[in-house]
């Protein structure tokens, strides 16, 4: 049973428009969430994170929104660029030992020129 | 130079072979991880080491044997693997400062393993 779900396996967006990637989770004990980006033949790289005490965190073109009551978070990329084309993973952590991260299956984003 | 280095990048092995994956981190971190990524599945946590002690073993079969000789190096020893073990094996590290700290994982590029 997946605790972190990304129900859209893929998403295509036109360059310059907004990309919205969604993530849902089931474990109410998750207290910290992260987004990672992965290019082919490379390991995932950290993009942005949010603590459960916040509902929004912004870093340049990337904004993560957290809705705790709905157990839902989203990553907004605006404006989208062709270099953003990658697989995006949502991850969550249970604050037990501080080191157990659970990942979603990923969403493949394609930004079309 | 990337902060987390994994070798080899690709590995093909038979079911009777013994091989090892190597990971080295140059970030001064205290925690190191092995993750497995199978096709179309989420990253699965296999092992966590903190200050060279194994703190997490996520019900991994004994044909996978981790070793952490120091906080900078992590190995995954493989023996008598099955074809379904073919996957991308990712090493990661984090500061490892303990609970209630908002850390992030730094990943290596992974080893793409094929078991024939």
Coordinates of N, CA and C in Angstrom, one line a residue:
Chain A
X1 N 0.8 -1.2 0.0 CA 0.0 0.0 0.0 C 0.9 1.2 0.0
X2 N 0.7 2.1 -1.1 CA 1.6 3.2 -1.2 C 1.2 4.3 -0.2
X3 N 2.1 4.8 0.5 CA 1.8 5.9 1.4 C 1.9 7.3 0.8
X4 N 2.7 7.3 -0.3 CA 2.8 8.6 -1.1 C 2.4 8.3 -2.5
X5 N 1.5 9.0 -3.0 CA 0.9 8.7 -4.3 C 1.1 9.9 -5.3
X6 N 1.4 9.6 -6.5 CA 1.5 10.6 -7.6 C 0.6 9.9 -8.7
X7 N -0.6 10.3 -8.8 CA -1.5 9.6 -9.6 C -1.4 9.9 -11.1
X8 N -0.6 11.0 -11.5 CA -0.4 11.2 -12.9 C 1.0 10.7 -13.3
X9 N 1.1 9.7 -14.1 CA 2.4 9.2 -14.5 C 3.1 10.2 -15.3
X10 N 2.4 11.0 -16.1 CA 3.0 11.9 -17.0 C 2.2 13.2 -17.2
X11 N 2.9 14.2 -17.6 CA 2.2 15.5 -17.8 C 3.0 16.3 -18.9
X12 N 2.3 16.9 -19.8 CA 2.9 17.7 -20.9 C 2.4 19.1 -20.7
X13 N 3.3 20.0 -20.8 CA 3.0 21.4 -20.7 C 3.7 22.2 -21.7
X14 N 3.1 23.3 -22.2 CA 3.8 24.2 -23.2 C 4.8 25.1 -22.4
X15 N 5.9 25.3 -23.1 CA 6.9 26.2 -22.5 C 6.3 27.6 -22.2
X16 N 6.6 28.1 -21.0 CA 6.1 29.4 -20.6 C 4.9 29.3 -19.7
X17 N 4.2 28.1 -19.8 CA 3.0 28.0 -19.0 C 3.3 27.4 -17.6
X18 N 2.3 27.2 -16.8 CA 2.5 26.7 -15.5 C 2.4 25.1 -15.5
X19 N 3.3 24.5 -14.8 CA 3.2 23.0 -14.6 C 2.8 22.8 -13.1
X20 N 1.8 21.9 -13.0 CA 1.3 21.6 -11.6 C 1.4 20.1 -11.4
X21 N 2.3 19.7 -10.5 CA 2.4 18.3 -10.2 C 1.8 18.0 -8.8
X22 N 1.1 17.0 -8.7 CA 0.3 16.7 -7.5 C 0.8 15.4 -6.8
X23 N 0.6 15.5 -5.5 CA 1.0 14.4 -4.7 C 0.0 14.2 -3.5
X24 N -0.4 13.0 -3.2 CA -1.3 12.7 -2.1 C -0.6 11.7 -1.2
X25 N -0.9 11.9 0.1 CA -0.3 10.9 1.1 C -1.4 10.4 2.1
X26 N -1.0 9.3 2.7 CA -2.0 8.7 3.6 C -1.7 8.8 5.0
X27 N -0.4 8.9 5.3 CA 0.1 8.9 6.7 C 0.1 10.2 7.3
X28 N -0.8 10.4 8.3 CA -0.9 11.8 8.9 C 0.3 12.1 9.8
X29 N 1.2 11.1 10.0 CA 2.4 11.4 10.8 C 3.5 12.0 10.0
X30 N 3.4 12.1 8.7 CA 4.4 12.7 7.9 C 4.5 14.2 8.3
X31 N 5.7 14.7 8.5 CA 5.8 16.1 9.0 C 6.7 16.9 8.1
X32 N 7.3 16.3 7.0 CA 8.2 17.1 6.2 C 8.2 16.4 4.8
X33 N 8.1 17.3 3.8 CA 7.9 16.9 2.4 C 8.9 17.5 1.5
X34 N 9.3 16.7 0.5 CA 10.3 17.2 -0.4 C 9.9 16.8 -1.8
X35 N 10.4 17.6 -2.8 CA 10.3 17.3 -4.2 C 11.7 17.1 -4.8
X36 N 11.8 16.0 -5.6 CA 13.1 15.7 -6.2 C 12.8 15.7 -7.7
X37 N 13.9 16.0 -8.5 CA 13.8 16.0 -9.9 C 14.9 15.0 -10.4
X38 N 14.5 14.2 -11.4 CA 15.5 13.2 -11.9 C 15.6 13.2 -13.4
X39 N 16.8 13.4 -13.9 CA 17.0 13.3 -15.3 C 17.5 11.8 -15.6
X40 N 17.3 11.4 -16.8 CA 17.8 10.0 -17.2 C 19.3 9.8 -16.9
X41 N 19.6 8.7 -16.4 CA 21.0 8.3 -16.1 C 21.7 9.2 -15.0
X42 N 20.8 9.9 -14.2 CA 21.3 10.6 -13.1 C 20.5 10.3 -11.8
X43 N 21.1 10.5 -10.7 CA 20.3 10.4 -9.5 C 19.4 11.5 -9.2
X44 N 18.4 11.3 -8.4 CA 17.4 12.4 -8.1 C 18.2 13.6 -7.4
X45 N 17.8 14.8 -7.8 CA 18.3 16.0 -7.1 C 17.2 16.8 -6.4
X46 N 17.6 17.3 -5.2 CA 16.6 18.0 -4.4 C 16.2 19.3 -5.1
X47 N 14.9 19.5 -5.0 CA 14.3 20.7 -5.6 C 13.8 21.7 -4.6
X48 N 12.9 21.3 -3.7 CA 12.3 22.2 -2.7 C 11.6 21.3 -1.7
X49 N 11.5 21.9 -0.5 CA 10.8 21.1 0.6 C 9.9 22.0 1.3
X50 N 9.1 21.4 2.2 CA 8.1 22.1 3.0 C 7.9 21.4 4.3
X51 N 7.9 22.1 5.4 CA 7.5 21.5 6.7 C 6.0 21.5 6.9
X52 N 5.6 20.6 7.7 CA 4.1 20.5 7.9 C 3.5 21.7 8.7
X53 N 4.4 22.5 9.2 CA 3.8 23.7 9.9 C 3.6 24.9 8.9
X54 N 4.0 24.7 7.7 CA 3.7 25.7 6.7 C 2.7 25.2 5.6
X55 N 2.2 26.1 4.9 CA 1.3 25.7 3.8 C 1.8 26.1 2.4
X56 N 3.0 26.8 2.4 CA 3.5 27.3 1.1 C 5.0 27.5 1.3
X57 N 5.8 27.1 0.3 CA 7.2 27.5 0.3 C 7.6 27.8 -1.2
X58 N 8.3 28.9 -1.3 CA 8.6 29.3 -2.7 C 10.1 29.5 -2.9
X59 N 10.6 29.1 -4.1 CA 12.0 29.2 -4.4 C 12.1 29.5 -5.9
X60 N 12.2 30.7 -6.2 CA 12.3 31.1 -7.7 C 11.1 30.7 -8.4
X61 N 11.3 29.9 -9.4 CA 10.1 29.5 -10.3 C 9.3 28.3 -9.6
X62 N 9.8 27.8 -8.5 CA 9.2 26.6 -7.9 C 8.4 27.0 -6.6
X63 N 7.2 26.6 -6.5 CA 6.4 26.8 -5.3 C 5.8 25.5 -4.9
X64 N 5.9 25.1 -3.6 CA 5.2 23.9 -3.1 C 4.1 24.4 -2.2
X65 N 2.9 23.8 -2.4 CA 1.7 24.1 -1.5 C 1.4 22.8 -0.8
X66 N 1.1 23.0 0.5 CA 0.7 21.8 1.4 C -0.7 22.0 1.9
X67 N -1.6 21.1 1.7 CA -2.9 21.1 2.3 C -3.0 19.9 3.2
X68 N -2.8 20.1 4.5 CA -2.7 19.0 5.5 C -4.0 18.3 5.7
X69 N -5.1 19.1 5.7 CA -6.4 18.5 5.9 C -6.8 17.5 4.7
X70 N -6.3 17.9 3.5 CA -6.6 17.0 2.4 C -5.5 16.0 2.2
X71 N -4.4 16.1 2.9 CA -3.2 15.3 2.7 C -2.8 15.3 1.3
X72 N -2.6 16.6 0.9 CA -2.2 16.8 -0.5 C -1.2 17.9 -0.6
X73 N -0.2 17.7 -1.5 CA 0.7 18.8 -1.8 C 0.9 18.8 -3.3
X74 N 1.3 20.0 -3.8 CA 1.5 20.2 -5.2 C 2.8 21.1 -5.4
X75 N 3.3 20.9 -6.5 CA 4.5 21.6 -7.0 C 4.1 22.4 -8.2
X76 N 4.3 23.7 -8.1 CA 4.0 24.6 -9.2 C 5.3 25.1 -9.8
X77 N 5.5 25.0 -11.1 CA 6.6 25.5 -11.8 C 6.1 26.6 -12.8
X78 N 6.6 27.8 -12.6 CA 6.1 28.8 -13.6 C 7.2 29.9 -13.7
X79 N 7.6 30.3 -15.0 CA 7.2 29.6 -16.2 C 7.9 28.3 -16.4
X80 N 7.3 27.4 -17.1 CA 8.0 26.1 -17.3 C 9.0 26.3 -18.5
X81 N 10.1 25.6 -18.4 CA 11.1 25.6 -19.4 C 11.4 24.2 -19.9
X82 N 11.9 24.1 -21.1 CA 12.2 22.8 -21.6 C 13.2 22.0 -20.7
X83 N 14.1 22.7 -20.1 CA 15.0 22.0 -19.2 C 14.4 21.5 -17.9
X84 N 13.1 21.8 -17.7 CA 12.4 21.2 -16.6 C 11.9 19.8 -16.9
X85 N 12.0 19.4 -18.1 CA 11.5 18.1 -18.5 C 12.4 17.0 -17.8
X86 N 11.7 16.2 -16.9 CA 12.3 15.3 -16.1 C 11.2 14.5 -15.3
X87 N 11.6 13.5 -14.5 CA 10.7 12.9 -13.6 C 10.8 13.5 -12.3
X88 N 9.6 13.8 -11.7 CA 9.5 14.5 -10.4 C 9.0 13.6 -9.4
X89 N 9.7 13.4 -8.3 CA 9.3 12.6 -7.2 C 8.9 13.4 -6.0
X90 N 7.8 13.1 -5.4 CA 7.4 13.6 -4.1 C 7.9 12.6 -3.0
X91 N 8.3 13.2 -1.9 CA 8.8 12.3 -0.8 C 8.3 12.9 0.5
X92 N 8.2 12.0 1.5 CA 7.7 12.4 2.8 C 8.5 11.7 3.9
X93 N 8.5 12.3 5.0 CA 9.3 11.8 6.1 C 8.4 11.7 7.4
X94 N 8.5 10.6 8.1 CA 7.9 10.4 9.4 C 9.0 10.8 10.4
X95 N 8.7 11.6 11.3 CA 9.7 12.1 12.3 C 9.9 11.1 13.4
X96 N 10.4 9.9 13.0 CA 10.8 9.0 14.1 C 12.3 9.1 14.3
X97 N 13.0 8.6 13.4 CA 14.5 8.8 13.5 C 15.0 9.9 12.7
X98 N 14.1 10.6 12.0 CA 14.5 11.7 11.1 C 15.2 11.3 9.8
X99 N 15.1 10.0 9.5 CA 15.9 9.6 8.3 C 15.1 8.6 7.5
X100 N 13.9 8.4 7.6 CA 13.1 7.5 6.9 C 12.2 8.3 5.9
X101 N 12.6 8.3 4.6 CA 11.9 9.0 3.6 C 11.2 8.0 2.7
X102 N 9.9 8.4 2.4 CA 9.0 7.5 1.6 C 8.8 8.3 0.3
X103 N 9.0 7.6 -0.8 CA 8.9 8.3 -2.1 C 7.6 7.9 -2.9
X104 N 7.1 8.8 -3.7 CA 6.0 8.4 -4.6 C 6.6 7.9 -5.9
X105 N 5.8 7.4 -6.8 CA 6.3 6.7 -8.0 C 6.8 7.7 -9.1
X106 N 6.6 8.9 -8.9 CA 7.1 9.9 -9.9 C 6.1 10.3 -11.0
X107 N 6.3 11.5 -11.5 CA 5.5 12.0 -12.6 C 6.5 12.5 -13.6
X108 N 6.4 12.1 -14.9 CA 7.3 12.5 -15.9 C 6.7 13.8 -16.6
X109 N 7.4 14.9 -16.4 CA 7.0 16.1 -17.0 C 7.7 16.4 -18.3
X110 N 7.0 16.7 -19.3 CA 7.5 17.1 -20.6 C 7.1 18.5 -20.9
X111 N 8.1 19.4 -21.1 CA 7.8 20.8 -21.4 C 8.1 21.0 -22.9
X112 N 7.1 21.3 -23.6 CA 7.2 21.4 -25.1 C 7.6 22.8 -25.5
X113 N 8.6 22.9 -26.4 CA 8.9 24.2 -26.9 C 7.9 24.9 -27.8
Chain B
X1 N 32.9 17.8 -9.4 CA 32.7 16.4 -8.8 C 31.5 16.3 -8.0
X2 N 30.7 15.3 -8.3 CA 29.4 15.1 -7.5 C 29.8 14.8 -6.1
X3 N 28.8 15.1 -5.1 CA 29.1 14.9 -3.7 C 29.0 13.4 -3.4
X4 N 28.2 12.6 -4.1 CA 28.0 11.2 -3.8 C 28.3 10.5 -5.1
X5 N 29.3 9.6 -5.0 CA 29.8 8.9 -6.2 C 29.5 7.4 -6.1
X6 N 28.9 6.8 -7.1 CA 28.6 5.4 -7.1 C 29.4 4.7 -8.3
X7 N 29.9 3.5 -8.0 CA 30.5 2.7 -9.0 C 30.1 1.2 -8.8
X8 N 30.0 0.5 -9.9 CA 30.0 0.9 -11.2 C 28.7 1.6 -11.7
X9 N 28.7 2.2 -12.8 CA 27.4 2.8 -13.3 C 26.5 1.7 -13.8
X10 N 27.1 0.7 -14.4 CA 26.3 -0.4 -15.0 C 26.9 -1.7 -14.6
X11 N 26.1 -2.7 -14.3 CA 26.6 -4.0 -13.9 C 25.6 -5.1 -14.5
X12 N 26.2 -6.1 -15.1 CA 25.5 -7.2 -15.6 C 26.1 -8.4 -14.9
X13 N 25.2 -9.2 -14.2 CA 25.8 -10.4 -13.5 C 24.8 -11.6 -13.6
X14 N 25.4 -12.7 -13.5 CA 24.6 -13.9 -13.5 C 24.1 -14.2 -12.1
X15 N 23.2 -15.2 -12.0 CA 22.6 -15.4 -10.7 C 23.6 -16.1 -9.7
X16 N 24.6 -16.6 -10.2 CA 25.6 -17.3 -9.3 C 26.8 -16.4 -8.9
X17 N 26.8 -15.2 -9.5 CA 27.9 -14.3 -9.3 C 27.9 -13.6 -7.9
X18 N 29.0 -13.1 -7.5 CA 29.1 -12.2 -6.3 C 29.7 -10.9 -6.8
X19 N 29.0 -9.8 -6.5 CA 29.6 -8.5 -6.9 C 29.3 -7.6 -5.8
X20 N 29.9 -6.4 -5.9 CA 29.7 -5.4 -4.8 C 29.5 -4.0 -5.5
X21 N 28.5 -3.3 -5.0 CA 28.3 -1.9 -5.4 C 29.0 -1.0 -4.4
X22 N 29.6 0.1 -4.8 CA 30.4 1.0 -4.0 C 29.8 2.4 -4.0
X23 N 29.8 3.0 -2.9 CA 29.3 4.4 -2.8 C 30.2 5.2 -1.9
X24 N 30.5 6.4 -2.3 CA 31.4 7.3 -1.5 C 30.8 8.7 -1.5
X25 N 30.7 9.3 -0.3 CA 30.2 10.6 -0.2 C 31.3 11.6 0.3
X26 N 31.4 12.8 -0.3 CA 32.4 13.7 0.0 C 31.8 15.0 0.7
X27 N 30.7 14.8 1.4 CA 29.9 15.9 1.9 C 30.0 16.0 3.4
X28 N 30.8 15.1 4.0 CA 30.9 15.2 5.5 C 29.6 14.7 6.2
X29 N 28.8 14.0 5.5 CA 27.5 13.5 6.1 C 27.7 12.3 7.1
X30 N 26.7 12.1 8.0 CA 26.8 11.0 8.9 C 25.9 9.9 8.6
X31 N 24.9 10.1 7.7 CA 24.0 9.0 7.4 C 24.1 8.6 5.9
X32 N 24.0 7.4 5.6 CA 24.0 6.9 4.2 C 23.0 5.8 4.0
X33 N 22.5 5.8 2.8 CA 21.3 5.0 2.5 C 21.5 4.2 1.2
X34 N 20.8 3.0 1.1 CA 20.6 2.3 -0.2 C 19.2 2.3 -0.5
X35 N 18.8 2.8 -1.7 CA 17.5 2.7 -2.3 C 17.5 1.9 -3.5
X36 N 16.4 1.2 -3.8 CA 16.2 0.5 -5.0 C 15.1 1.1 -5.8
X37 N 15.3 1.3 -7.1 CA 14.2 1.8 -8.0 C 14.0 0.8 -9.1
X38 N 12.9 0.1 -9.0 CA 12.5 -0.8 -10.1 C 11.6 -0.1 -11.1
X39 N 11.5 -0.6 -12.3 CA 10.7 0.0 -13.3 C 9.3 0.3 -12.8
X40 N 8.9 1.6 -13.0 CA 7.5 2.0 -12.7 C 7.1 1.8 -11.3
X41 N 8.0 1.8 -10.4 CA 7.7 1.6 -8.9 C 8.4 2.8 -8.2
X42 N 7.9 3.1 -7.0 CA 8.6 4.1 -6.2 C 10.0 3.7 -5.7
X43 N 10.8 4.6 -5.4 CA 12.1 4.3 -4.7 C 11.8 3.6 -3.4
X44 N 12.4 2.4 -3.2 CA 12.2 1.7 -2.0 C 13.5 1.7 -1.2
X45 N 13.3 2.1 0.1 CA 14.4 2.2 1.0 C 14.8 0.8 1.4
X46 N 16.1 0.5 1.3 CA 16.7 -0.8 1.6 C 17.3 -0.7 3.0
X47 N 18.3 0.1 3.1 CA 19.1 0.2 4.3 C 19.5 1.6 4.7
X48 N 19.6 1.9 6.0 CA 20.1 3.2 6.4 C 21.2 3.0 7.4
X49 N 22.3 3.7 7.3 CA 23.4 3.7 8.2 C 23.5 5.1 8.8
X50 N 23.6 5.1 10.1 CA 23.9 6.4 10.8 C 25.1 6.2 11.7
X51 N 26.1 7.0 11.4 CA 27.4 6.9 12.1 C 27.9 5.5 12.1
X52 N 27.8 4.9 10.9 CA 28.3 3.5 10.7 C 27.5 2.4 11.3
X53 N 26.4 2.8 11.9 CA 25.6 1.7 12.5 C 24.3 1.6 11.7
X54 N 23.9 0.3 11.4 CA 22.7 0.1 10.6 C 21.5 0.5 11.5
X55 N 20.7 1.4 11.0 CA 19.5 1.8 11.8 C 18.2 1.4 11.2
X56 N 18.3 1.0 9.9 CA 17.1 0.6 9.2 C 17.4 -0.5 8.3
X57 N 16.6 -1.6 8.3 CA 16.7 -2.7 7.3 C 15.3 -3.0 6.9
X58 N 15.0 -2.6 5.7 CA 13.6 -2.6 5.3 C 13.1 -4.0 4.7
X59 N 13.3 -5.0 5.5 CA 12.9 -6.4 5.1 C 13.5 -6.8 3.8
X60 N 14.8 -6.5 3.7 CA 15.5 -6.8 2.4 C 16.0 -8.3 2.5
X61 N 15.9 -9.0 1.4 CA 16.4 -10.4 1.4 C 17.9 -10.5 1.7
X62 N 18.3 -11.6 2.3 CA 19.7 -11.7 2.8 C 20.7 -11.8 1.6
X63 N 20.3 -11.9 0.4 CA 21.2 -11.9 -0.7 C 21.8 -10.5 -1.0
X64 N 21.2 -9.5 -0.3 CA 21.8 -8.2 -0.3 C 22.4 -7.9 1.1
X65 N 23.7 -7.6 1.1 CA 24.4 -7.5 2.4 C 25.1 -6.1 2.3
X66 N 24.7 -5.2 3.2 CA 25.4 -3.9 3.2 C 26.6 -3.9 4.1
X67 N 27.5 -2.9 3.9 CA 28.6 -2.7 4.7 C 29.0 -1.3 4.7
X68 N 29.2 -0.7 5.9 CA 29.6 0.7 6.1 C 30.8 0.8 6.9
X69 N 32.0 0.7 6.3 CA 33.2 0.7 7.1 C 33.5 2.1 7.8
X70 N 33.0 3.2 7.2 CA 33.2 4.5 7.8 C 32.1 5.4 7.3
X71 N 32.0 6.6 7.8 CA 30.9 7.4 7.4 C 30.9 7.9 6.0
X72 N 32.0 7.7 5.3 CA 32.1 8.2 3.9 C 31.9 7.1 2.9
X73 N 31.9 5.8 3.3 CA 31.8 4.7 2.3 C 30.7 3.8 2.7
X74 N 30.0 3.3 1.7 CA 29.0 2.3 1.8 C 29.0 1.3 0.7
X75 N 28.9 0.1 1.0 CA 28.9 -1.0 0.0 C 27.6 -1.8 0.1
X76 N 27.3 -2.4 -1.1 CA 26.2 -3.3 -1.1 C 26.7 -4.6 -1.8
X77 N 26.9 -5.6 -1.0 CA 27.4 -6.9 -1.5 C 26.2 -7.7 -2.0
X78 N 26.4 -8.3 -3.2 CA 25.3 -9.0 -3.9 C 25.8 -10.4 -4.2
X79 N 24.9 -11.4 -3.9 CA 25.2 -12.8 -4.2 C 23.9 -13.6 -4.4
X80 N 24.0 -14.5 -5.4 CA 22.9 -15.3 -5.8 C 21.6 -14.5 -6.0
X81 N 21.8 -13.4 -6.8 CA 20.6 -12.6 -7.1 C 19.6 -13.3 -8.1
X82 N 18.4 -12.7 -8.1 CA 17.4 -13.2 -9.0 C 17.2 -12.2 -10.1
X83 N 16.6 -12.6 -11.3 CA 16.4 -11.6 -12.3 C 15.5 -10.5 -11.9
X84 N 14.6 -10.7 -10.9 CA 13.7 -9.7 -10.5 C 14.4 -8.6 -9.6
X85 N 15.7 -8.9 -9.3 CA 16.5 -7.9 -8.6 C 17.1 -6.9 -9.5
X86 N 16.9 -7.0 -10.8 CA 17.4 -6.1 -11.8 C 16.7 -4.7 -11.5
X87 N 17.4 -3.7 -11.3 CA 16.9 -2.4 -11.0 C 18.0 -1.4 -11.0
X88 N 17.6 -0.1 -10.7 CA 18.6 0.9 -10.4 C 18.8 1.0 -8.9
X89 N 20.0 0.9 -8.5 CA 20.4 1.0 -7.1 C 21.0 2.3 -6.8
X90 N 20.4 3.1 -5.9 CA 20.8 4.4 -5.6 C 21.3 4.5 -4.2
X91 N 22.5 5.2 -4.1 CA 23.0 5.5 -2.8 C 22.7 7.0 -2.5
X92 N 22.5 7.3 -1.2 CA 22.2 8.6 -0.8 C 22.9 8.9 0.5
X93 N 23.1 10.2 0.8 CA 23.6 10.5 2.2 C 22.8 11.8 2.7
X94 N 22.9 11.9 4.0 CA 22.3 13.1 4.6 C 23.1 13.5 5.8
X95 N 22.9 14.7 6.3 CA 23.6 15.1 7.5 C 23.6 14.2 8.6
X96 N 22.4 13.6 8.9 CA 22.2 12.6 9.9 C 22.3 13.3 11.3
X97 N 21.7 14.4 11.5 CA 21.8 15.1 12.8 C 20.7 14.6 13.8
X98 N 19.9 13.7 13.3 CA 18.9 13.1 14.2 C 17.5 13.5 13.9
X99 N 16.6 13.1 14.8 CA 15.2 13.4 14.6 C 14.9 14.9 14.6
X100 N 13.7 15.3 14.1 CA 13.2 16.7 14.1 C 14.2 17.7 13.5
X101 N 15.0 17.2 12.5 CA 15.8 18.1 11.7 C 15.3 17.9 10.3
X102 N 15.1 19.0 9.6 CA 14.7 19.0 8.2 C 15.8 18.8 7.3
X103 N 16.2 17.5 7.1 CA 17.3 17.2 6.3 C 16.8 16.9 4.9
X104 N 17.8 16.8 4.0 CA 17.4 16.3 2.6 C 18.5 15.2 2.2
X105 N 18.1 14.4 1.3 CA 19.0 13.4 0.8 C 19.7 13.9 -0.4
X106 N 21.0 13.5 -0.5 CA 21.8 13.8 -1.7 C 22.1 12.4 -2.3
X107 N 21.7 12.3 -3.6 CA 21.8 11.0 -4.3 C 23.0 10.9 -5.2
X108 N 23.5 9.7 -5.3 CA 24.5 9.4 -6.4 C 23.7 9.1 -7.7
X109 N 24.5 8.8 -8.7 CA 23.9 8.6 -10.1 C 23.3 7.2 -10.2
X110 N 23.6 6.3 -9.3 CA 23.0 5.0 -9.3 C 23.9 4.0 -10.1
X111 N 23.6 2.7 -9.8 CA 24.1 1.6 -10.5 C 22.9 0.9 -11.2
X112 N 23.0 0.8 -12.5 CA 21.9 0.0 -13.2 C 22.3 -1.4 -13.2
X113 N 21.6 -2.3 -12.5 CA 22.0 -3.7 -12.4 C 21.0 -4.5 -13.2
X114 N 21.6 -5.4 -14.0 CA 20.9 -6.4 -14.7 C 21.3 -7.8 -14.3
X115 N 20.4 -8.6 -13.9 CA 20.7 -10.0 -13.4 C 20.1 -11.0 -14.5
X116 N 21.0 -11.7 -15.0 CA 20.6 -12.6 -16.1 C 20.4 -14.1 -15.6

